[in-house]
Amino acid sequence: MGGQSKGIFDRLYNSAENPEDLPWYEVDPPELLVKALDQRESAGTALDIGCGAGTNSIYMAERGYQVTAIDFMPQAITMLTKQIAVSDLAIEAVQADVGKWTTKHTFDVILDIGCLHTPGTIAIDAYKAQLLNWLAPGGDFILVHFGRRGWWDWWPIGPSRIYADTICQKFAPEFELVEDISEDRSDMPFFIGRSACIGRYWFRRG
Ligand SMILES: C[S@@+](CC[C@H](N)C(=O)[O-])C[C@H]1O[C@@H](n2cnc3c(N)ncnc32)[C@H](O)[C@@H]1O
């Protein structure tokens, strides 16, 4: 799965010396992640799916979470482990494919920025089955996934685009939408389509 996407990620990671050089790098943690952590009574366990260089894994660990961070690209795991080598942050970095990884643990918070929408990586139904194994009841799930604004909104390469309603229907009834924010952008790199809608979702498991 994801052979072509792996090739693209390979080139992007090989040309990045630091996390800041990656095209998806954001200085601030996603607003909905901050809100979700703020409303939880205490820090617990968190899973960062497709963690990349681990910017948000580190953010969650700094907030007291015991974090498991998974990514199928070895370069991503190396970038993360280099950053945490001299820290005492509770992060376990694992090189694994989201469709194949198994664990005995459950998590209070799950974050996915950009993994599910990687083309060819995993079907949404299989992904949901994994989430049902991993997210504890009452847990929060934060997803960032490209949106689709109409029949015309597609691009032959880059992240998959899905209507917000379809995403919510796919995750229902087990995952209830708490809040979503979509943002239209026209400054995206050409290889993922100049104009795109970034969908941000916060779900809670009932
Ligand atoms: C757009 S990047 C975002 C990285 C990180 N979440 C962030 O926001 O900085 C998406 C990441 O998902 C990872 N990924 C894509 N498909 C994956 C899969 N099937 N299993 C594990 N990781 C995957 C890629 O290697 C990449 O690091």
PDB file of C-alpha atoms and ligand atoms in Angstrom:
ATOM      1  CA  MET A   1       0.000   0.000   0.000  1.00  0.00           C
ATOM      2  CA  GLY A   2       1.089   3.571  -0.644  1.00  0.00           C
ATOM      3  CA  GLY A   3       4.116   2.670  -2.859  1.00  0.00           C
ATOM      4  CA  GLN A   4       3.858   5.830  -4.948  1.00  0.00           C
ATOM      5  CA  SER A   5       3.192   7.939  -1.856  1.00  0.00           C
ATOM      6  CA  LYS A   6       6.200   6.381  -0.128  1.00  0.00           C
ATOM      7  CA  GLY A   7       8.342   7.492  -3.084  1.00  0.00           C
ATOM      8  CA  ILE A   8       7.087  11.068  -2.713  1.00  0.00           C
ATOM      9  CA  PHE A   9       7.619  11.080   1.056  1.00  0.00           C
ATOM     10  CA  ASP A  10      11.061   9.590   0.495  1.00  0.00           C
ATOM     11  CA  ARG A  11      12.067  12.556  -1.684  1.00  0.00           C
ATOM     12  CA  LEU A  12      10.571  15.082   0.726  1.00  0.00           C
ATOM     13  CA  TYR A  13      12.300  13.612   3.785  1.00  0.00           C
ATOM     14  CA  ASN A  14      15.615  13.194   1.976  1.00  0.00           C
ATOM     15  CA  SER A  15      15.650  16.859   1.021  1.00  0.00           C
ATOM     16  CA  ALA A  16      14.778  18.067   4.551  1.00  0.00           C
ATOM     17  CA  GLU A  17      17.502  18.585   7.114  1.00  0.00           C
ATOM     18  CA  ASN A  18      15.145  19.701   9.862  1.00  0.00           C
ATOM     19  CA  PRO A  19      11.406  19.347  10.615  1.00  0.00           C
ATOM     20  CA  GLU A  20      10.980  23.023   9.596  1.00  0.00           C
ATOM     21  CA  ASP A  21      12.051  22.114   6.032  1.00  0.00           C
ATOM     22  CA  LEU A  22       9.077  19.769   5.496  1.00  0.00           C
ATOM     23  CA  PRO A  23       6.257  21.304   3.408  1.00  0.00           C
ATOM     24  CA  TRP A  24       3.559  20.554   6.011  1.00  0.00           C
ATOM     25  CA  TYR A  25       5.509  22.035   8.947  1.00  0.00           C
ATOM     26  CA  GLU A  26       3.400  24.313  11.186  1.00  0.00           C
ATOM     27  CA  VAL A  27       4.840  26.270  14.105  1.00  0.00           C
ATOM     28  CA  ASP A  28       1.687  26.081  16.214  1.00  0.00           C
ATOM     29  CA  PRO A  29      -0.194  22.941  17.212  1.00  0.00           C
ATOM     30  CA  PRO A  30      -3.618  22.573  15.549  1.00  0.00           C
ATOM     31  CA  GLU A  31      -6.315  24.619  17.271  1.00  0.00           C
ATOM     32  CA  LEU A  32      -8.658  21.638  17.678  1.00  0.00           C
ATOM     33  CA  LEU A  33      -5.900  19.555  19.286  1.00  0.00           C
ATOM     34  CA  VAL A  34      -5.254  22.328  21.806  1.00  0.00           C
ATOM     35  CA  LYS A  35      -8.995  22.569  22.563  1.00  0.00           C
ATOM     36  CA  ALA A  36      -9.363  18.806  22.909  1.00  0.00           C
ATOM     37  CA  LEU A  37      -6.451  18.584  25.362  1.00  0.00           C
ATOM     38  CA  ASP A  38      -7.674  21.640  27.297  1.00  0.00           C
ATOM     39  CA  GLN A  39     -11.043  20.048  28.043  1.00  0.00           C
ATOM     40  CA  ARG A  40      -9.629  16.728  29.258  1.00  0.00           C
ATOM     41  CA  GLU A  41      -9.434  16.400  33.028  1.00  0.00           C
ATOM     42  CA  SER A  42      -5.913  15.030  33.059  1.00  0.00           C
ATOM     43  CA  ALA A  43      -3.196  13.973  30.688  1.00  0.00           C
ATOM     44  CA  GLY A  44      -3.219  10.317  29.651  1.00  0.00           C
ATOM     45  CA  THR A  45      -2.078   8.418  26.598  1.00  0.00           C
ATOM     46  CA  ALA A  46      -1.941   9.679  23.029  1.00  0.00           C
ATOM     47  CA  LEU A  47      -1.286   8.177  19.620  1.00  0.00           C
ATOM     48  CA  ASP A  48       0.072  10.273  16.742  1.00  0.00           C
ATOM     49  CA  ILE A  49      -0.714   8.460  13.474  1.00  0.00           C
ATOM     50  CA  GLY A  50       1.639   9.453  10.641  1.00  0.00           C
ATOM     51  CA  CYS A  51       3.633  11.496  13.142  1.00  0.00           C
ATOM     52  CA  GLY A  52       6.208  12.753  10.632  1.00  0.00           C
ATOM     53  CA  ALA A  53       9.043  14.531  12.437  1.00  0.00           C
ATOM     54  CA  GLY A  54       6.862  14.435  15.544  1.00  0.00           C
ATOM     55  CA  THR A  55       6.215  18.142  16.125  1.00  0.00           C
ATOM     56  CA  ASN A  56       2.789  17.388  17.585  1.00  0.00           C
ATOM     57  CA  SER A  57       3.936  14.244  19.396  1.00  0.00           C
ATOM     58  CA  ILE A  58       6.383  16.493  21.225  1.00  0.00           C
ATOM     59  CA  TYR A  59       3.634  19.044  21.929  1.00  0.00           C
ATOM     60  CA  MET A  60       1.410  16.352  23.476  1.00  0.00           C
ATOM     61  CA  ALA A  61       4.301  14.911  25.510  1.00  0.00           C
ATOM     62  CA  GLU A  62       5.127  18.396  26.797  1.00  0.00           C
ATOM     63  CA  ARG A  63       1.526  18.568  28.003  1.00  0.00           C
ATOM     64  CA  GLY A  64       2.116  15.442  30.067  1.00  0.00           C
ATOM     65  CA  TYR A  65       0.839  12.768  27.680  1.00  0.00           C
ATOM     66  CA  GLN A  66       2.532   9.431  27.247  1.00  0.00           C
ATOM     67  CA  VAL A  67       2.769   9.378  23.468  1.00  0.00           C
ATOM     68  CA  THR A  68       3.115   6.630  20.899  1.00  0.00           C
ATOM     69  CA  ALA A  69       4.113   8.034  17.513  1.00  0.00           C
ATOM     70  CA  ILE A  70       3.919   5.905  14.378  1.00  0.00           C
ATOM     71  CA  ASP A  71       5.036   6.571  10.829  1.00  0.00           C
ATOM     72  CA  PHE A  72       5.968   4.254   7.969  1.00  0.00           C
ATOM     73  CA  MET A  73       8.891   6.407   6.818  1.00  0.00           C
ATOM     74  CA  PRO A  74      12.202   5.613   8.567  1.00  0.00           C
ATOM     75  CA  GLN A  75      13.403   9.196   8.013  1.00  0.00           C
ATOM     76  CA  ALA A  76      10.411  10.510   9.983  1.00  0.00           C
ATOM     77  CA  ILE A  77      11.174   8.237  12.939  1.00  0.00           C
ATOM     78  CA  THR A  78      14.858   9.234  12.813  1.00  0.00           C
ATOM     79  CA  MET A  79      13.930  12.941  12.852  1.00  0.00           C
ATOM     80  CA  LEU A  80      11.692  12.411  15.858  1.00  0.00           C
ATOM     81  CA  THR A  81      14.122  10.243  17.815  1.00  0.00           C
ATOM     82  CA  LYS A  82      16.935  12.762  17.219  1.00  0.00           C
ATOM     83  CA  GLN A  83      14.807  15.515  18.710  1.00  0.00           C
ATOM     84  CA  ILE A  84      13.843  13.564  21.812  1.00  0.00           C
ATOM     85  CA  ALA A  85      17.222  11.893  22.381  1.00  0.00           C
ATOM     86  CA  VAL A  86      18.309  14.483  24.920  1.00  0.00           C
ATOM     87  CA  SER A  87      14.895  15.027  26.496  1.00  0.00           C
ATOM     88  CA  ASP A  88      12.943  13.096  29.090  1.00  0.00           C
ATOM     89  CA  LEU A  89       9.722  13.258  27.085  1.00  0.00           C
ATOM     90  CA  ALA A  90       7.558  10.121  27.197  1.00  0.00           C
ATOM     91  CA  ILE A  91       7.429   9.313  23.491  1.00  0.00           C
ATOM     92  CA  GLU A  92       7.729   5.898  21.909  1.00  0.00           C
ATOM     93  CA  ALA A  93       8.511   6.299  18.204  1.00  0.00           C
ATOM     94  CA  VAL A  94       7.588   3.293  16.068  1.00  0.00           C
ATOM     95  CA  GLN A  95       8.162   2.738  12.368  1.00  0.00           C
ATOM     96  CA  ALA A  96       4.913   1.102  11.276  1.00  0.00           C
ATOM     97  CA  ASP A  97       2.126   1.223   8.720  1.00  0.00           C
ATOM     98  CA  VAL A  98      -1.216   2.377  10.127  1.00  0.00           C
ATOM     99  CA  GLY A  99      -2.992  -0.478   8.366  1.00  0.00           C
ATOM    100  CA  LYS A 100      -0.794  -3.183   9.859  1.00  0.00           C
ATOM    101  CA  TRP A 101       0.230  -1.930  13.300  1.00  0.00           C
ATOM    102  CA  THR A 102      -1.351  -3.647  16.276  1.00  0.00           C
ATOM    103  CA  THR A 103      -1.155  -2.854  19.967  1.00  0.00           C
ATOM    104  CA  LYS A 104      -2.611  -4.116  23.243  1.00  0.00           C
ATOM    105  CA  HIS A 105      -3.022  -0.521  24.435  1.00  0.00           C
ATOM    106  CA  THR A 106      -5.803   1.989  24.013  1.00  0.00           C
ATOM    107  CA  PHE A 107      -5.360   5.760  23.851  1.00  0.00           C
ATOM    108  CA  ASP A 108      -7.223   8.754  25.265  1.00  0.00           C
ATOM    109  CA  VAL A 109      -6.322  10.995  22.347  1.00  0.00           C
ATOM    110  CA  ILE A 110      -5.555  10.115  18.732  1.00  0.00           C
ATOM    111  CA  LEU A 111      -4.163  12.612  16.250  1.00  0.00           C
ATOM    112  CA  ASP A 112      -3.876  12.209  12.493  1.00  0.00           C
ATOM    113  CA  ILE A 113      -2.587  15.090  10.446  1.00  0.00           C
ATOM    114  CA  GLY A 114      -2.185  13.980   6.878  1.00  0.00           C
ATOM    115  CA  CYS A 115      -1.959  10.195   7.177  1.00  0.00           C
ATOM    116  CA  LEU A 116      -5.474   9.069   6.226  1.00  0.00           C
ATOM    117  CA  HIS A 117      -5.547  11.392   3.214  1.00  0.00           C
ATOM    118  CA  THR A 118      -2.303   9.968   1.806  1.00  0.00           C
ATOM    119  CA  PRO A 119      -3.351   8.359  -1.508  1.00  0.00           C
ATOM    120  CA  GLY A 120      -3.373   4.558  -1.464  1.00  0.00           C
ATOM    121  CA  THR A 121      -2.387   4.362   2.174  1.00  0.00           C
ATOM    122  CA  ILE A 122      -5.492   2.816   3.780  1.00  0.00           C
ATOM    123  CA  ALA A 123      -9.229   2.628   3.033  1.00  0.00           C
ATOM    124  CA  ILE A 124     -11.347   4.701   5.383  1.00  0.00           C
ATOM    125  CA  ASP A 125     -13.363   1.672   6.609  1.00  0.00           C
ATOM    126  CA  ALA A 126     -10.203  -0.255   7.521  1.00  0.00           C
ATOM    127  CA  TYR A 127      -8.863   2.871   9.202  1.00  0.00           C
ATOM    128  CA  LYS A 128     -12.055   3.224  11.255  1.00  0.00           C
ATOM    129  CA  ALA A 129     -11.711  -0.416  12.362  1.00  0.00           C
ATOM    130  CA  GLN A 130      -8.200   0.380  13.605  1.00  0.00           C
ATOM    131  CA  LEU A 131      -9.501   3.473  15.459  1.00  0.00           C
ATOM    132  CA  LEU A 132     -12.166   1.376  17.164  1.00  0.00           C
ATOM    133  CA  ASN A 133      -9.382  -0.878  18.494  1.00  0.00           C
ATOM    134  CA  TRP A 134      -7.230   2.010  19.626  1.00  0.00           C
ATOM    135  CA  LEU A 135      -9.385   4.884  20.922  1.00  0.00           C
ATOM    136  CA  ALA A 136     -10.744   4.472  24.468  1.00  0.00           C
ATOM    137  CA  PRO A 137     -14.411   5.285  25.160  1.00  0.00           C
ATOM    138  CA  GLY A 138     -14.657   9.026  25.761  1.00  0.00           C
ATOM    139  CA  GLY A 139     -11.450   9.506  23.787  1.00  0.00           C
ATOM    140  CA  ASP A 140     -10.816  12.405  21.432  1.00  0.00           C
ATOM    141  CA  PHE A 141      -9.816  11.977  17.795  1.00  0.00           C
ATOM    142  CA  ILE A 142      -8.388  14.900  15.845  1.00  0.00           C
ATOM    143  CA  LEU A 143      -8.161  14.524  12.080  1.00  0.00           C
ATOM    144  CA  VAL A 144      -6.774  16.797   9.395  1.00  0.00           C
ATOM    145  CA  HIS A 145      -7.869  15.664   5.923  1.00  0.00           C
ATOM    146  CA  PHE A 146      -8.194  17.548   2.644  1.00  0.00           C
ATOM    147  CA  GLY A 147     -11.822  18.438   1.921  1.00  0.00           C
ATOM    148  CA  ARG A 148     -13.777  18.353  -1.317  1.00  0.00           C
ATOM    149  CA  ARG A 149     -15.770  21.449  -2.235  1.00  0.00           C
ATOM    150  CA  GLY A 150     -17.651  20.143  -5.274  1.00  0.00           C
ATOM    151  CA  TRP A 151     -17.491  17.713  -8.217  1.00  0.00           C
ATOM    152  CA  TRP A 152     -14.779  19.887  -9.808  1.00  0.00           C
ATOM    153  CA  ASP A 153     -12.502  19.765  -6.766  1.00  0.00           C
ATOM    154  CA  TRP A 154      -9.925  17.111  -7.542  1.00  0.00           C
ATOM    155  CA  TRP A 155      -6.261  16.904  -8.358  1.00  0.00           C
ATOM    156  CA  PRO A 156      -4.544  13.932  -9.997  1.00  0.00           C
ATOM    157  CA  ILE A 157      -1.797  13.747  -7.387  1.00  0.00           C
ATOM    158  CA  GLY A 158      -1.472  14.694  -3.734  1.00  0.00           C
ATOM    159  CA  PRO A 159      -3.811  14.110  -0.785  1.00  0.00           C
ATOM    160  CA  SER A 160      -7.261  12.576  -1.356  1.00  0.00           C
ATOM    161  CA  ARG A 161     -10.122  15.030  -1.082  1.00  0.00           C
ATOM    162  CA  ILE A 162     -13.338  13.970   0.675  1.00  0.00           C
ATOM    163  CA  TYR A 163     -16.552  15.902   1.397  1.00  0.00           C
ATOM    164  CA  ALA A 164     -16.859  16.846   5.090  1.00  0.00           C
ATOM    165  CA  ASP A 165     -20.307  15.170   5.240  1.00  0.00           C
ATOM    166  CA  THR A 166     -18.850  11.920   3.920  1.00  0.00           C
ATOM    167  CA  ILE A 167     -16.100  11.949   6.559  1.00  0.00           C
ATOM    168  CA  CYS A 168     -18.654  12.488   9.349  1.00  0.00           C
ATOM    169  CA  GLN A 169     -20.967   9.768   7.988  1.00  0.00           C
ATOM    170  CA  LYS A 170     -18.085   7.297   7.704  1.00  0.00           C
ATOM    171  CA  PHE A 171     -17.017   7.790  11.321  1.00  0.00           C
ATOM    172  CA  ALA A 172     -20.592   7.795  12.713  1.00  0.00           C
ATOM    173  CA  PRO A 173     -22.164   6.560  14.885  1.00  0.00           C
ATOM    174  CA  GLU A 174     -19.212   5.617  17.111  1.00  0.00           C
ATOM    175  CA  PHE A 175     -17.385   8.909  16.618  1.00  0.00           C
ATOM    176  CA  GLU A 176     -19.425  12.060  17.158  1.00  0.00           C
ATOM    177  CA  LEU A 177     -18.327  15.325  15.657  1.00  0.00           C
ATOM    178  CA  VAL A 178     -17.523  17.905  18.343  1.00  0.00           C
ATOM    179  CA  GLU A 179     -16.296  20.648  16.028  1.00  0.00           C
ATOM    180  CA  ASP A 180     -14.890  21.103  12.560  1.00  0.00           C
ATOM    181  CA  ILE A 181     -13.079  23.934  10.857  1.00  0.00           C
ATOM    182  CA  SER A 182     -12.389  24.106   7.153  1.00  0.00           C
ATOM    183  CA  GLU A 183      -9.964  26.471   5.530  1.00  0.00           C
ATOM    184  CA  ASP A 184      -9.655  27.293   1.834  1.00  0.00           C
ATOM    185  CA  ARG A 185      -6.058  27.822   0.801  1.00  0.00           C
ATOM    186  CA  SER A 186      -4.640  28.978  -2.519  1.00  0.00           C
ATOM    187  CA  ASP A 187      -0.966  28.882  -1.580  1.00  0.00           C
ATOM    188  CA  MET A 188      -0.366  25.132  -1.528  1.00  0.00           C
ATOM    189  CA  PRO A 189       2.643  23.570  -3.264  1.00  0.00           C
ATOM    190  CA  PHE A 190       1.871  22.744  -6.921  1.00  0.00           C
ATOM    191  CA  PHE A 191       2.395  19.014  -6.428  1.00  0.00           C
ATOM    192  CA  ILE A 192      -0.608  18.794  -4.126  1.00  0.00           C
ATOM    193  CA  GLY A 193      -2.781  21.279  -6.040  1.00  0.00           C
ATOM    194  CA  ARG A 194      -2.492  25.034  -5.577  1.00  0.00           C
ATOM    195  CA  SER A 195      -6.016  25.493  -4.261  1.00  0.00           C
ATOM    196  CA  ALA A 196      -7.276  23.133  -1.590  1.00  0.00           C
ATOM    197  CA  CYS A 197      -9.626  22.976   1.353  1.00  0.00           C
ATOM    198  CA  ILE A 198      -8.082  21.751   4.577  1.00  0.00           C
ATOM    199  CA  GLY A 199     -10.656  19.980   6.739  1.00  0.00           C
ATOM    200  CA  ARG A 200     -10.006  19.843  10.461  1.00  0.00           C
ATOM    201  CA  TYR A 201     -12.193  17.626  12.622  1.00  0.00           C
ATOM    202  CA  TRP A 202     -12.534  16.881  16.311  1.00  0.00           C
ATOM    203  CA  PHE A 203     -14.506  13.716  17.075  1.00  0.00           C
ATOM    204  CA  ARG A 204     -15.281  12.089  20.409  1.00  0.00           C
ATOM    205  CA  ARG A 205     -15.893   8.406  20.877  1.00  0.00           C
ATOM    206  CA  GLY A 206     -19.163   7.799  22.774  1.00  0.00           C
TER     207      GLY A 206
HETATM  208  C1  LIG B   1       1.592  15.227   5.651  1.00  0.00           C
HETATM  209  S1  LIG B   1       2.702  14.303   6.637  1.00  0.00           S
HETATM  210  C2  LIG B   1       2.305  14.966   8.246  1.00  0.00           C
HETATM  211  C3  LIG B   1       3.247  14.588   9.357  1.00  0.00           C
HETATM  212  C4  LIG B   1       2.823  15.018  10.749  1.00  0.00           C
HETATM  213  N1  LIG B   1       1.543  14.441  11.112  1.00  0.00           N
HETATM  214  C5  LIG B   1       2.796  16.512  10.886  1.00  0.00           C
HETATM  215  O1  LIG B   1       1.722  17.094  10.895  1.00  0.00           O
HETATM  216  O2  LIG B   1       3.872  17.108  10.973  1.00  0.00           O
HETATM  217  C6  LIG B   1       1.924  12.705   6.659  1.00  0.00           C
HETATM  218  C7  LIG B   1       2.728  11.621   7.313  1.00  0.00           C
HETATM  219  O3  LIG B   1       1.972  10.419   7.306  1.00  0.00           O
HETATM  220  C8  LIG B   1       2.848   9.334   7.076  1.00  0.00           C
HETATM  221  N2  LIG B   1       2.068   8.206   6.536  1.00  0.00           N
HETATM  222  C9  LIG B   1       1.345   8.186   5.382  1.00  0.00           C
HETATM  223  N3  LIG B   1       0.786   6.985   5.212  1.00  0.00           N
HETATM  224  C10 LIG B   1       1.141   6.238   6.283  1.00  0.00           C
HETATM  225  C11 LIG B   1       0.854   4.901   6.691  1.00  0.00           C
HETATM  226  N4  LIG B   1       0.118   4.083   5.922  1.00  0.00           N
HETATM  227  N5  LIG B   1       1.348   4.466   7.866  1.00  0.00           N
HETATM  228  C12 LIG B   1       2.116   5.278   8.628  1.00  0.00           C
HETATM  229  N6  LIG B   1       2.443   6.543   8.292  1.00  0.00           N
HETATM  230  C13 LIG B   1       1.946   7.026   7.135  1.00  0.00           C
HETATM  231  C14 LIG B   1       3.876   9.881   6.111  1.00  0.00           C
HETATM  232  O4  LIG B   1       5.070   9.157   6.135  1.00  0.00           O
HETATM  233  C15 LIG B   1       4.048  11.312   6.637  1.00  0.00           C
HETATM  234  O5  LIG B   1       5.107  11.407   7.552  1.00  0.00           O
END
